[in-house]
């Protein structure tokens, strides 16, 4: 019996695709926002604020919504986090601010909807107020930023605010990084990533150059020569390989490539299998699995090698996948791709369990096969060191090493976001970019450049 | 089952819940609906002389707080704007059909004896159970020397009350305005005039808010605003105080009180009874939710009375009055200290910041592991109750009374320069 891989585009109509890729969580109405804001206790020294990597004064912005001071609310968010709009949409709030909300102590699972309120306020600002910050007088200093994702954008905005000129360079055609290319479309619907970039750029003093790759189109040494400082925020350009038989077969694809195609092309033109297996346990795996379903796949199975406690996707992400008809299978490690007549037909997994010391063990004899005509790999992303390999930048454990002022080992070169050590979260990248900008600004404003590392 | 029947200066009703003289009792249609819903009585919206007054359009203003609507309501409506004959005919019909309910008629005519003499027999002819003299309307009518303009002058209160007592057999209830400095003055005047009872409080002069776009006080009538009468849940504390003042005054000889002022629930009702009221008049709560609210008022009050062992309303009326004393009679040796139930605490820090910023710095903040911990510094706590009030969790912060060593009031206190020296035995 011969099989042909059943991977095709246009499985659904335009109308179905519009519905499937529209805003997953519609915004609060004004009335809903006020009711929710008034539920907030306005805690002192609030745990939610402590849990936010960018340290947004959450009770303050929520109280401003309750009092109808929308401008003040948005400003409170944006002065800590200029990408507050996308963070409101993509942050795993259930493991950050909302997890710490004291309302959970009274009624588990009913924290204040901080993310939704943050979206309400930032949407208001973008709809009514425009750019709320003004630039300081121009300093004449020029700073290059490599990578126009959340870290790079936050850094650019803060530097521009301080009066510096910023050149933002990215390998992609558009700025936005993961927000533009790496997150499920329904999380940042209606072209939000680009609208947010436009909003942010209105501060002035930021130029963008796309389709330019570090180490290929220009070098770090050149940047160092032409600019007063450099910020590296290239994120993770590589994907981890599984190292199993059949990984190169047609139909086996990186989940990030699949997601990027969905974000940069007409959705109708993106091919998807009828039976899709997604391997991995992070947000990328969930985003790929759910979008495969929403693109028209009949069966999508997300398989993760360990238990849900170890998944980096949060429980609400996992539930989101399940309510979208994705089957989640845990404690299963991929052992090989299964073919029929040389064509991808499924993935074989070994069943596993946790040992007493918490490690995972798999039984190579206890296997099962999940049929698949498309396999999406989401087993982790890697920092690609090639573009900086010839430079004096220390890389350890696959990430750029920086000090507390975000300085790399190369003089005048700073780094932040996913290419450095730390949680790989949009909101953490924003903090890095913002704080690195402050560090650069301090260094550039200090006549004596001899200050030591650390603060 | 508690007996909620009321006999208020001879006016009988199956329960003490009356609708106050206001828009809900403006006409037969509403009053019939109220009686069908179970209200014990009504005070018909104030009748005046013909030609009737004219009311404005845009009449109410609301005070909303933190998501709760109408914690306070103000109105600029005047007395009934329908012809006297219409009201009189309707009152007669309603009273005939609901003989077991209390129908009291509120009156306001010019401060001349002839006017009162003229209207009283007309009202008496309806079969109404009594009259309530509207000496309280704080807007519009007061500018025509009626309503609060009378209520604010004790001599006028006494005089008009006397006219009424001399010209009708109906019981006379004098409705008092709170827009005075000492409620006892008009209450004494009413008693001197022969009043059978007083009712209070009428509405409080107020500006409910300002329209910041148009720069006009609300409610806005064609670009202008005026002061109105304030009522609703927010005025309850003012009413309780004034009622208590009257109830404990020895010279008022226990004059019956019909309590009014923000009564919205059975619990409010019980508090008004405890502070000396015998009947309870409600308006704003009915205007907010409709007449059906009386069900829970009756049910809740009855259940509470059963639980406490009070058989009749008389058992509750004035029950808190012996404990309502002037400040000088409070024991300065009494001490209470806050206690935080650490199990119930949600670590919001509201008690801490309230005490730290605005009270006595008697709550400490520390970290135990990753967990915040707030604790009372007992030596510093003055027992002000603020932390217990700001805590969002019921019964998390409780005030613990400490053992008391004797009694010492301000008149005997050593710090009092005018202290009463204890007699040497």
JSON list of C-alpha atoms in Angstrom, two decimals, chain B residues 120-281:
[
{"chain": "B", "resi": 120, "resn": "UNK", "atom": "CA", "xyz": [-57.15, 69.00, 57.50]},
{"chain": "B", "resi": 121, "resn": "UNK", "atom": "CA", "xyz": [-60.84, 68.07, 57.16]},
{"chain": "B", "resi": 122, "resn": "UNK", "atom": "CA", "xyz": [-60.32, 67.21, 53.51]},
{"chain": "B", "resi": 123, "resn": "UNK", "atom": "CA", "xyz": [-57.63, 64.74, 54.48]},
{"chain": "B", "resi": 124, "resn": "UNK", "atom": "CA", "xyz": [-59.58, 63.45, 57.44]},
{"chain": "B", "resi": 125, "resn": "UNK", "atom": "CA", "xyz": [-62.43, 62.64, 55.10]},
{"chain": "B", "resi": 126, "resn": "UNK", "atom": "CA", "xyz": [-60.29, 60.12, 53.20]},
{"chain": "B", "resi": 127, "resn": "UNK", "atom": "CA", "xyz": [-60.17, 57.83, 56.20]},
{"chain": "B", "resi": 128, "resn": "UNK", "atom": "CA", "xyz": [-56.38, 58.25, 56.39]},
{"chain": "B", "resi": 129, "resn": "UNK", "atom": "CA", "xyz": [-54.81, 57.05, 59.62]},
{"chain": "B", "resi": 130, "resn": "UNK", "atom": "CA", "xyz": [-52.75, 60.12, 60.37]},
{"chain": "B", "resi": 131, "resn": "UNK", "atom": "CA", "xyz": [-50.83, 63.07, 59.04]},
{"chain": "B", "resi": 132, "resn": "UNK", "atom": "CA", "xyz": [-47.16, 63.81, 58.81]},
{"chain": "B", "resi": 133, "resn": "UNK", "atom": "CA", "xyz": [-46.13, 67.45, 58.75]},
{"chain": "B", "resi": 134, "resn": "UNK", "atom": "CA", "xyz": [-43.44, 68.01, 56.15]},
{"chain": "B", "resi": 135, "resn": "UNK", "atom": "CA", "xyz": [-41.13, 70.46, 57.92]},
{"chain": "B", "resi": 136, "resn": "UNK", "atom": "CA", "xyz": [-38.15, 69.14, 56.14]},
{"chain": "B", "resi": 137, "resn": "UNK", "atom": "CA", "xyz": [-38.17, 69.63, 52.39]},
{"chain": "B", "resi": 138, "resn": "UNK", "atom": "CA", "xyz": [-34.80, 71.36, 51.96]},
{"chain": "B", "resi": 139, "resn": "UNK", "atom": "CA", "xyz": [-35.19, 72.77, 48.48]},
{"chain": "B", "resi": 140, "resn": "UNK", "atom": "CA", "xyz": [-37.73, 74.70, 46.48]},
{"chain": "B", "resi": 141, "resn": "UNK", "atom": "CA", "xyz": [-40.47, 74.68, 49.11]},
{"chain": "B", "resi": 142, "resn": "UNK", "atom": "CA", "xyz": [-38.19, 76.13, 51.78]},
{"chain": "B", "resi": 143, "resn": "UNK", "atom": "CA", "xyz": [-37.57, 79.09, 49.50]},
{"chain": "B", "resi": 144, "resn": "UNK", "atom": "CA", "xyz": [-41.37, 79.64, 49.65]},
{"chain": "B", "resi": 145, "resn": "UNK", "atom": "CA", "xyz": [-41.26, 79.65, 53.47]},
{"chain": "B", "resi": 146, "resn": "UNK", "atom": "CA", "xyz": [-42.47, 76.08, 53.78]},
{"chain": "B", "resi": 147, "resn": "UNK", "atom": "CA", "xyz": [-40.76, 72.76, 54.50]},
{"chain": "B", "resi": 148, "resn": "UNK", "atom": "CA", "xyz": [-37.36, 73.20, 56.10]},
{"chain": "B", "resi": 149, "resn": "UNK", "atom": "CA", "xyz": [-37.99, 76.94, 56.44]},
{"chain": "B", "resi": 150, "resn": "UNK", "atom": "CA", "xyz": [-40.54, 75.99, 59.10]},
{"chain": "B", "resi": 151, "resn": "UNK", "atom": "CA", "xyz": [-38.60, 73.04, 60.48]},
{"chain": "B", "resi": 152, "resn": "UNK", "atom": "CA", "xyz": [-35.56, 75.18, 61.17]},
{"chain": "B", "resi": 153, "resn": "UNK", "atom": "CA", "xyz": [-37.50, 77.55, 63.44]},
{"chain": "B", "resi": 154, "resn": "UNK", "atom": "CA", "xyz": [-38.69, 75.74, 66.59]},
{"chain": "B", "resi": 155, "resn": "UNK", "atom": "CA", "xyz": [-41.37, 78.37, 67.27]},
{"chain": "B", "resi": 156, "resn": "UNK", "atom": "CA", "xyz": [-42.95, 77.68, 63.86]},
{"chain": "B", "resi": 157, "resn": "UNK", "atom": "CA", "xyz": [-42.75, 73.94, 64.42]},
{"chain": "B", "resi": 158, "resn": "UNK", "atom": "CA", "xyz": [-44.60, 74.32, 67.68]},
{"chain": "B", "resi": 159, "resn": "UNK", "atom": "CA", "xyz": [-47.14, 76.70, 66.23]},
{"chain": "B", "resi": 160, "resn": "UNK", "atom": "CA", "xyz": [-48.08, 74.65, 63.19]},
{"chain": "B", "resi": 161, "resn": "UNK", "atom": "CA", "xyz": [-48.16, 71.44, 65.19]},
{"chain": "B", "resi": 162, "resn": "UNK", "atom": "CA", "xyz": [-50.57, 73.08, 67.61]},
{"chain": "B", "resi": 163, "resn": "UNK", "atom": "CA", "xyz": [-52.82, 74.27, 64.77]},
{"chain": "B", "resi": 164, "resn": "UNK", "atom": "CA", "xyz": [-52.98, 70.74, 63.47]},
{"chain": "B", "resi": 165, "resn": "UNK", "atom": "CA", "xyz": [-53.64, 69.18, 66.84]},
{"chain": "B", "resi": 166, "resn": "UNK", "atom": "CA", "xyz": [-56.43, 71.69, 67.42]},
{"chain": "B", "resi": 167, "resn": "UNK", "atom": "CA", "xyz": [-58.05, 71.05, 64.07]},
{"chain": "B", "resi": 168, "resn": "UNK", "atom": "CA", "xyz": [-57.98, 67.30, 63.56]},
{"chain": "B", "resi": 169, "resn": "UNK", "atom": "CA", "xyz": [-58.56, 64.12, 65.45]},
{"chain": "B", "resi": 170, "resn": "UNK", "atom": "CA", "xyz": [-55.90, 62.36, 63.36]},
{"chain": "B", "resi": 171, "resn": "UNK", "atom": "CA", "xyz": [-52.57, 61.60, 65.02]},
{"chain": "B", "resi": 172, "resn": "UNK", "atom": "CA", "xyz": [-49.95, 64.19, 64.11]},
{"chain": "B", "resi": 173, "resn": "UNK", "atom": "CA", "xyz": [-46.42, 63.10, 63.22]},
{"chain": "B", "resi": 174, "resn": "UNK", "atom": "CA", "xyz": [-43.91, 65.91, 62.84]},
{"chain": "B", "resi": 175, "resn": "UNK", "atom": "CA", "xyz": [-41.20, 65.17, 60.29]},
{"chain": "B", "resi": 176, "resn": "UNK", "atom": "CA", "xyz": [-37.94, 66.81, 61.31]},
{"chain": "B", "resi": 177, "resn": "UNK", "atom": "CA", "xyz": [-35.26, 68.27, 59.13]},
{"chain": "B", "resi": 178, "resn": "UNK", "atom": "CA", "xyz": [-31.65, 67.34, 59.82]},
{"chain": "B", "resi": 179, "resn": "UNK", "atom": "CA", "xyz": [-30.51, 70.69, 58.43]},
{"chain": "B", "resi": 180, "resn": "UNK", "atom": "CA", "xyz": [-30.15, 72.19, 61.90]},
{"chain": "B", "resi": 181, "resn": "UNK", "atom": "CA", "xyz": [-27.39, 72.08, 64.51]},
{"chain": "B", "resi": 182, "resn": "UNK", "atom": "CA", "xyz": [-29.34, 70.48, 67.36]},
{"chain": "B", "resi": 183, "resn": "UNK", "atom": "CA", "xyz": [-32.17, 68.09, 66.58]},
{"chain": "B", "resi": 184, "resn": "UNK", "atom": "CA", "xyz": [-33.52, 68.40, 70.12]},
{"chain": "B", "resi": 185, "resn": "UNK", "atom": "CA", "xyz": [-34.67, 71.98, 69.54]},
{"chain": "B", "resi": 186, "resn": "UNK", "atom": "CA", "xyz": [-37.34, 71.22, 66.91]},
{"chain": "B", "resi": 187, "resn": "UNK", "atom": "CA", "xyz": [-38.15, 67.92, 68.65]},
{"chain": "B", "resi": 188, "resn": "UNK", "atom": "CA", "xyz": [-38.92, 69.77, 71.88]},
{"chain": "B", "resi": 189, "resn": "UNK", "atom": "CA", "xyz": [-40.96, 72.28, 69.91]},
{"chain": "B", "resi": 190, "resn": "UNK", "atom": "CA", "xyz": [-42.99, 69.51, 68.31]},
{"chain": "B", "resi": 191, "resn": "UNK", "atom": "CA", "xyz": [-43.68, 68.02, 71.70]},
{"chain": "B", "resi": 192, "resn": "UNK", "atom": "CA", "xyz": [-44.74, 71.41, 73.07]},
{"chain": "B", "resi": 193, "resn": "UNK", "atom": "CA", "xyz": [-47.07, 71.80, 70.10]},
{"chain": "B", "resi": 194, "resn": "UNK", "atom": "CA", "xyz": [-48.68, 68.50, 71.04]},
{"chain": "B", "resi": 195, "resn": "UNK", "atom": "CA", "xyz": [-47.16, 66.21, 68.42]},
{"chain": "B", "resi": 196, "resn": "UNK", "atom": "CA", "xyz": [-48.04, 62.56, 68.84]},
{"chain": "B", "resi": 197, "resn": "UNK", "atom": "CA", "xyz": [-44.78, 61.45, 67.26]},
{"chain": "B", "resi": 198, "resn": "UNK", "atom": "CA", "xyz": [-41.79, 62.64, 65.28]},
{"chain": "B", "resi": 199, "resn": "UNK", "atom": "CA", "xyz": [-40.30, 61.15, 62.14]},
{"chain": "B", "resi": 200, "resn": "UNK", "atom": "CA", "xyz": [-36.75, 61.74, 60.99]},
{"chain": "B", "resi": 201, "resn": "UNK", "atom": "CA", "xyz": [-34.62, 62.41, 59.17]},
{"chain": "B", "resi": 202, "resn": "UNK", "atom": "CA", "xyz": [-35.79, 64.28, 56.15]},
{"chain": "B", "resi": 203, "resn": "UNK", "atom": "CA", "xyz": [-33.21, 64.79, 53.42]},
{"chain": "B", "resi": 204, "resn": "UNK", "atom": "CA", "xyz": [-29.96, 66.65, 53.93]},
{"chain": "B", "resi": 205, "resn": "UNK", "atom": "CA", "xyz": [-29.10, 69.69, 51.85]},
{"chain": "B", "resi": 206, "resn": "UNK", "atom": "CA", "xyz": [-26.56, 68.58, 49.31]},
{"chain": "B", "resi": 207, "resn": "UNK", "atom": "CA", "xyz": [-24.79, 68.99, 46.03]},
{"chain": "B", "resi": 208, "resn": "UNK", "atom": "CA", "xyz": [-24.30, 65.44, 44.83]},
{"chain": "B", "resi": 209, "resn": "UNK", "atom": "CA", "xyz": [-21.55, 66.16, 42.36]},
{"chain": "B", "resi": 210, "resn": "UNK", "atom": "CA", "xyz": [-20.36, 68.40, 39.59]},
{"chain": "B", "resi": 211, "resn": "UNK", "atom": "CA", "xyz": [-20.48, 67.70, 35.88]},
{"chain": "B", "resi": 212, "resn": "UNK", "atom": "CA", "xyz": [-16.85, 68.49, 35.10]},
{"chain": "B", "resi": 213, "resn": "UNK", "atom": "CA", "xyz": [-17.39, 68.82, 31.37]},
{"chain": "B", "resi": 214, "resn": "UNK", "atom": "CA", "xyz": [-20.22, 71.30, 31.62]},
{"chain": "B", "resi": 215, "resn": "UNK", "atom": "CA", "xyz": [-19.13, 72.74, 34.99]},
{"chain": "B", "resi": 216, "resn": "UNK", "atom": "CA", "xyz": [-22.60, 72.40, 36.45]},
{"chain": "B", "resi": 217, "resn": "UNK", "atom": "CA", "xyz": [-23.67, 70.87, 39.76]},
{"chain": "B", "resi": 218, "resn": "UNK", "atom": "CA", "xyz": [-25.76, 67.74, 39.21]},
{"chain": "B", "resi": 219, "resn": "UNK", "atom": "CA", "xyz": [-28.50, 66.94, 38.45]},
{"chain": "B", "resi": 220, "resn": "UNK", "atom": "CA", "xyz": [-28.31, 69.33, 35.52]},
{"chain": "B", "resi": 221, "resn": "UNK", "atom": "CA", "xyz": [-31.50, 71.14, 34.50]},
{"chain": "B", "resi": 222, "resn": "UNK", "atom": "CA", "xyz": [-30.93, 72.95, 31.24]},
{"chain": "B", "resi": 223, "resn": "UNK", "atom": "CA", "xyz": [-27.36, 73.87, 32.01]},
{"chain": "B", "resi": 224, "resn": "UNK", "atom": "CA", "xyz": [-27.91, 74.77, 35.68]},
{"chain": "B", "resi": 225, "resn": "UNK", "atom": "CA", "xyz": [-27.98, 72.88, 38.94]},
{"chain": "B", "resi": 226, "resn": "UNK", "atom": "CA", "xyz": [-29.32, 73.54, 42.41]},
{"chain": "B", "resi": 227, "resn": "UNK", "atom": "CA", "xyz": [-28.88, 72.00, 45.83]},
{"chain": "B", "resi": 228, "resn": "UNK", "atom": "CA", "xyz": [-31.08, 69.05, 46.64]},
{"chain": "B", "resi": 229, "resn": "UNK", "atom": "CA", "xyz": [-32.03, 66.71, 49.43]},
{"chain": "B", "resi": 230, "resn": "UNK", "atom": "CA", "xyz": [-29.63, 63.87, 50.19]},
{"chain": "B", "resi": 231, "resn": "UNK", "atom": "CA", "xyz": [-30.76, 60.41, 51.26]},
{"chain": "B", "resi": 232, "resn": "UNK", "atom": "CA", "xyz": [-29.89, 56.75, 50.81]},
{"chain": "B", "resi": 233, "resn": "UNK", "atom": "CA", "xyz": [-27.52, 54.38, 52.61]},
{"chain": "B", "resi": 234, "resn": "UNK", "atom": "CA", "xyz": [-24.87, 57.06, 53.12]},
{"chain": "B", "resi": 235, "resn": "UNK", "atom": "CA", "xyz": [-27.09, 59.14, 55.41]},
{"chain": "B", "resi": 236, "resn": "UNK", "atom": "CA", "xyz": [-27.88, 56.30, 57.82]},
{"chain": "B", "resi": 237, "resn": "UNK", "atom": "CA", "xyz": [-25.21, 57.28, 60.40]},
{"chain": "B", "resi": 238, "resn": "UNK", "atom": "CA", "xyz": [-26.59, 60.82, 60.59]},
{"chain": "B", "resi": 239, "resn": "UNK", "atom": "CA", "xyz": [-30.11, 59.54, 61.05]},
{"chain": "B", "resi": 240, "resn": "UNK", "atom": "CA", "xyz": [-29.13, 57.04, 63.75]},
{"chain": "B", "resi": 241, "resn": "UNK", "atom": "CA", "xyz": [-27.40, 59.74, 65.74]},
{"chain": "B", "resi": 242, "resn": "UNK", "atom": "CA", "xyz": [-30.34, 62.16, 65.60]},
{"chain": "B", "resi": 243, "resn": "UNK", "atom": "CA", "xyz": [-32.85, 59.44, 66.42]},
{"chain": "B", "resi": 244, "resn": "UNK", "atom": "CA", "xyz": [-30.70, 58.33, 69.35]},
{"chain": "B", "resi": 245, "resn": "UNK", "atom": "CA", "xyz": [-30.43, 61.91, 70.62]},
{"chain": "B", "resi": 246, "resn": "UNK", "atom": "CA", "xyz": [-34.20, 62.19, 70.72]},
{"chain": "B", "resi": 247, "resn": "UNK", "atom": "CA", "xyz": [-34.77, 58.71, 72.13]},
{"chain": "B", "resi": 248, "resn": "UNK", "atom": "CA", "xyz": [-32.46, 59.25, 75.09]},
{"chain": "B", "resi": 249, "resn": "UNK", "atom": "CA", "xyz": [-33.59, 62.79, 75.88]},
{"chain": "B", "resi": 250, "resn": "UNK", "atom": "CA", "xyz": [-35.42, 62.64, 79.24]},
{"chain": "B", "resi": 251, "resn": "UNK", "atom": "CA", "xyz": [-37.55, 65.71, 78.44]},
{"chain": "B", "resi": 252, "resn": "UNK", "atom": "CA", "xyz": [-38.97, 64.13, 75.30]},
{"chain": "B", "resi": 253, "resn": "UNK", "atom": "CA", "xyz": [-40.60, 61.49, 77.47]},
{"chain": "B", "resi": 254, "resn": "UNK", "atom": "CA", "xyz": [-40.14, 58.70, 74.96]},
{"chain": "B", "resi": 255, "resn": "UNK", "atom": "CA", "xyz": [-42.00, 60.41, 72.15]},
{"chain": "B", "resi": 256, "resn": "UNK", "atom": "CA", "xyz": [-42.63, 57.75, 69.45]},
{"chain": "B", "resi": 257, "resn": "UNK", "atom": "CA", "xyz": [-40.20, 57.93, 66.56]},
{"chain": "B", "resi": 258, "resn": "UNK", "atom": "CA", "xyz": [-40.68, 56.82, 62.99]},
{"chain": "B", "resi": 259, "resn": "UNK", "atom": "CA", "xyz": [-37.12, 56.25, 61.78]},
{"chain": "B", "resi": 260, "resn": "UNK", "atom": "CA", "xyz": [-36.03, 57.35, 58.32]},
{"chain": "B", "resi": 261, "resn": "UNK", "atom": "CA", "xyz": [-32.65, 57.60, 56.64]},
{"chain": "B", "resi": 262, "resn": "UNK", "atom": "CA", "xyz": [-31.04, 55.08, 54.33]},
{"chain": "B", "resi": 263, "resn": "UNK", "atom": "CA", "xyz": [-32.81, 51.99, 55.64]},
{"chain": "B", "resi": 264, "resn": "UNK", "atom": "CA", "xyz": [-32.13, 49.35, 53.00]},
{"chain": "B", "resi": 265, "resn": "UNK", "atom": "CA", "xyz": [-32.06, 46.01, 54.79]},
{"chain": "B", "resi": 266, "resn": "UNK", "atom": "CA", "xyz": [-33.57, 44.27, 57.81]},
{"chain": "B", "resi": 267, "resn": "UNK", "atom": "CA", "xyz": [-30.29, 44.86, 59.58]},
{"chain": "B", "resi": 268, "resn": "UNK", "atom": "CA", "xyz": [-30.58, 48.61, 59.06]},
{"chain": "B", "resi": 269, "resn": "UNK", "atom": "CA", "xyz": [-34.14, 48.32, 60.30]},
{"chain": "B", "resi": 270, "resn": "UNK", "atom": "CA", "xyz": [-33.07, 46.50, 63.44]},
{"chain": "B", "resi": 271, "resn": "UNK", "atom": "CA", "xyz": [-30.47, 49.21, 64.14]},
{"chain": "B", "resi": 272, "resn": "UNK", "atom": "CA", "xyz": [-33.08, 51.96, 63.73]},
{"chain": "B", "resi": 273, "resn": "UNK", "atom": "CA", "xyz": [-35.38, 50.11, 66.11]},
{"chain": "B", "resi": 274, "resn": "UNK", "atom": "CA", "xyz": [-32.56, 49.63, 68.61]},
{"chain": "B", "resi": 275, "resn": "UNK", "atom": "CA", "xyz": [-31.82, 53.35, 68.53]},
{"chain": "B", "resi": 276, "resn": "UNK", "atom": "CA", "xyz": [-35.40, 54.20, 69.40]},
{"chain": "B", "resi": 277, "resn": "UNK", "atom": "CA", "xyz": [-37.59, 53.95, 66.29]},
{"chain": "B", "resi": 278, "resn": "UNK", "atom": "CA", "xyz": [-40.95, 52.21, 66.38]},
{"chain": "B", "resi": 279, "resn": "UNK", "atom": "CA", "xyz": [-41.74, 52.27, 62.67]},
{"chain": "B", "resi": 280, "resn": "UNK", "atom": "CA", "xyz": [-39.36, 52.44, 59.75]},
{"chain": "B", "resi": 281, "resn": "UNK", "atom": "CA", "xyz": [-39.72, 54.49, 56.63]}
]
